[in-house]
Coordinates of C-alpha atoms in Angstrom, one line a residue:
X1 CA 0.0 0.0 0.0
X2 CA 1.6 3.4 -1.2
X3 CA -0.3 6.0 0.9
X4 CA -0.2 9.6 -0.4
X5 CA -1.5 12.9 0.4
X6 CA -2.1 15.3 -2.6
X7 CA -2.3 19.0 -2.0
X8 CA -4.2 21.1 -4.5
X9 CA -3.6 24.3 -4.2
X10 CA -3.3 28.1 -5.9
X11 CA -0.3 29.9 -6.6
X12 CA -2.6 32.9 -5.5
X13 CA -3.3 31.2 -2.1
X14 CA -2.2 32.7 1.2
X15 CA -3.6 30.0 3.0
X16 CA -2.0 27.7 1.1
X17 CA 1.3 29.5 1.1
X18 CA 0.9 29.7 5.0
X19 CA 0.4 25.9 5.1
X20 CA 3.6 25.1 2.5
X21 CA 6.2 25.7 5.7
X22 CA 4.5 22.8 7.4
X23 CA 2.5 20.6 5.5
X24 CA 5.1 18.4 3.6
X25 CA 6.8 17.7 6.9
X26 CA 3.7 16.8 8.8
X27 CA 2.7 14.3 6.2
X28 CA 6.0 12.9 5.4
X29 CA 6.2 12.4 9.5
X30 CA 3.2 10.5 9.2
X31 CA 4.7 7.9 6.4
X32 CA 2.7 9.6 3.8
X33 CA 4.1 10.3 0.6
X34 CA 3.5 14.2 -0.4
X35 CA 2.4 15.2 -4.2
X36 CA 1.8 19.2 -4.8
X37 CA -0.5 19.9 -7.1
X38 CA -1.0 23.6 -8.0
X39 CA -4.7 23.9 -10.0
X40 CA -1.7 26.5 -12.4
X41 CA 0.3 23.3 -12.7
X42 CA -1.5 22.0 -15.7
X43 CA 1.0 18.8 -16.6
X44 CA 0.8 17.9 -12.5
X45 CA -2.8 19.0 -12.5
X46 CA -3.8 16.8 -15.5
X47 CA -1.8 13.3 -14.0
X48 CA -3.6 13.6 -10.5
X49 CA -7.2 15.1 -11.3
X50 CA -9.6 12.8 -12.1
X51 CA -8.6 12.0 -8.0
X52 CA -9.4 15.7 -7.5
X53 CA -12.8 15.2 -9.5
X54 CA -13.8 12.3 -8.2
X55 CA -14.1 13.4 -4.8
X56 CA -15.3 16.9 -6.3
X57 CA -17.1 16.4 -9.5
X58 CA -18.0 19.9 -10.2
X59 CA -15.2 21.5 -7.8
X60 CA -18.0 23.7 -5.9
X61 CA -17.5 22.0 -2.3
X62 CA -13.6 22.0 -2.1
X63 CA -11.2 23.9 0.0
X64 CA -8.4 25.9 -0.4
X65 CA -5.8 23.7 -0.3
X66 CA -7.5 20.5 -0.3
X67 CA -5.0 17.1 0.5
X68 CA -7.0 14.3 -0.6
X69 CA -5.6 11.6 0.8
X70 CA -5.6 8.3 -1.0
X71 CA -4.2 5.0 -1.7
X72 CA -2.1 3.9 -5.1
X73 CA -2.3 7.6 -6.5
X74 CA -0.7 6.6 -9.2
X75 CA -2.9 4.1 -10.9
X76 CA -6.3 2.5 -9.3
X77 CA -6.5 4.7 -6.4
X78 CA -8.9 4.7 -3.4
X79 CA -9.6 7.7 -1.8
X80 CA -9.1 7.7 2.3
X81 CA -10.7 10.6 3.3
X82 CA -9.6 14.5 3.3
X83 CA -8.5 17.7 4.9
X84 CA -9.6 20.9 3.6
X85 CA -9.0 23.9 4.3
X86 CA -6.4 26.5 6.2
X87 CA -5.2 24.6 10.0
X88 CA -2.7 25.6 11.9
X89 CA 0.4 22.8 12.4
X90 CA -1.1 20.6 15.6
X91 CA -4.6 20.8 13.9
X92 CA -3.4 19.6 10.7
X93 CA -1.5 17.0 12.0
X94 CA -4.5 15.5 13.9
X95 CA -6.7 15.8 10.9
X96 CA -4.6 13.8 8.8
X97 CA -4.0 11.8 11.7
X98 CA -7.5 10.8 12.0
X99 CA -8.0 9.8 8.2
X100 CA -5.1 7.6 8.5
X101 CA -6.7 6.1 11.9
X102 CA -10.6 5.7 10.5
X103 CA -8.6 3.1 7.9
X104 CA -6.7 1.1 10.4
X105 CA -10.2 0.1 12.0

């Protein structure tokens, strides 16, 4: 199992600017792999979105950033669960935390 976290983003994003000096770490720290997908990206953005779009099909409900996090993300993948929005480290952390704990059960 090759667990991942994918971070889409804008390059017009304070939020997820802000979250860019902690986010990598906290998921690597997990055993996560990290893949950044800026939406302006649009070789990155085309390989990872119909993850993006199958959790979001018309893009209306998602946050900014949104890490999806998901299994195989690189050929059939299963989506986990998800984090969106702006958190501050320790919030993040348990968020992702808990995605990767509702699996285990």
């Amino acid at each position: 199992m090759q667990l991942a976290v994918i971070k889409f983003s804008s390059e017009d994003c304070g939020i997820c600017h802000k979250m860019s000096f902690y986010d990598q770490k906290v998921a690597e720290e997990l055993g996560l792999q990290f893949i950044d997908v800026k939406m302006q990206d649009t070789a990155t953005y085309r390989k990872y979105r119909k993850i993006l779009l199958n959790q979001y099909p018309d893009k209306s409900e998602m946050g900014w950033p949104t890490y999806i996090v998901c299994d195989s993300p690189e050929g059939e993948f299963q989506i986990l669960g998800e984090v969106k929005g702006g958190h501050p480290k320790g919030e993040f952390r348990s968020r992702l935390q808990a995605v990767l704990n509702s699996e285990e059960k």
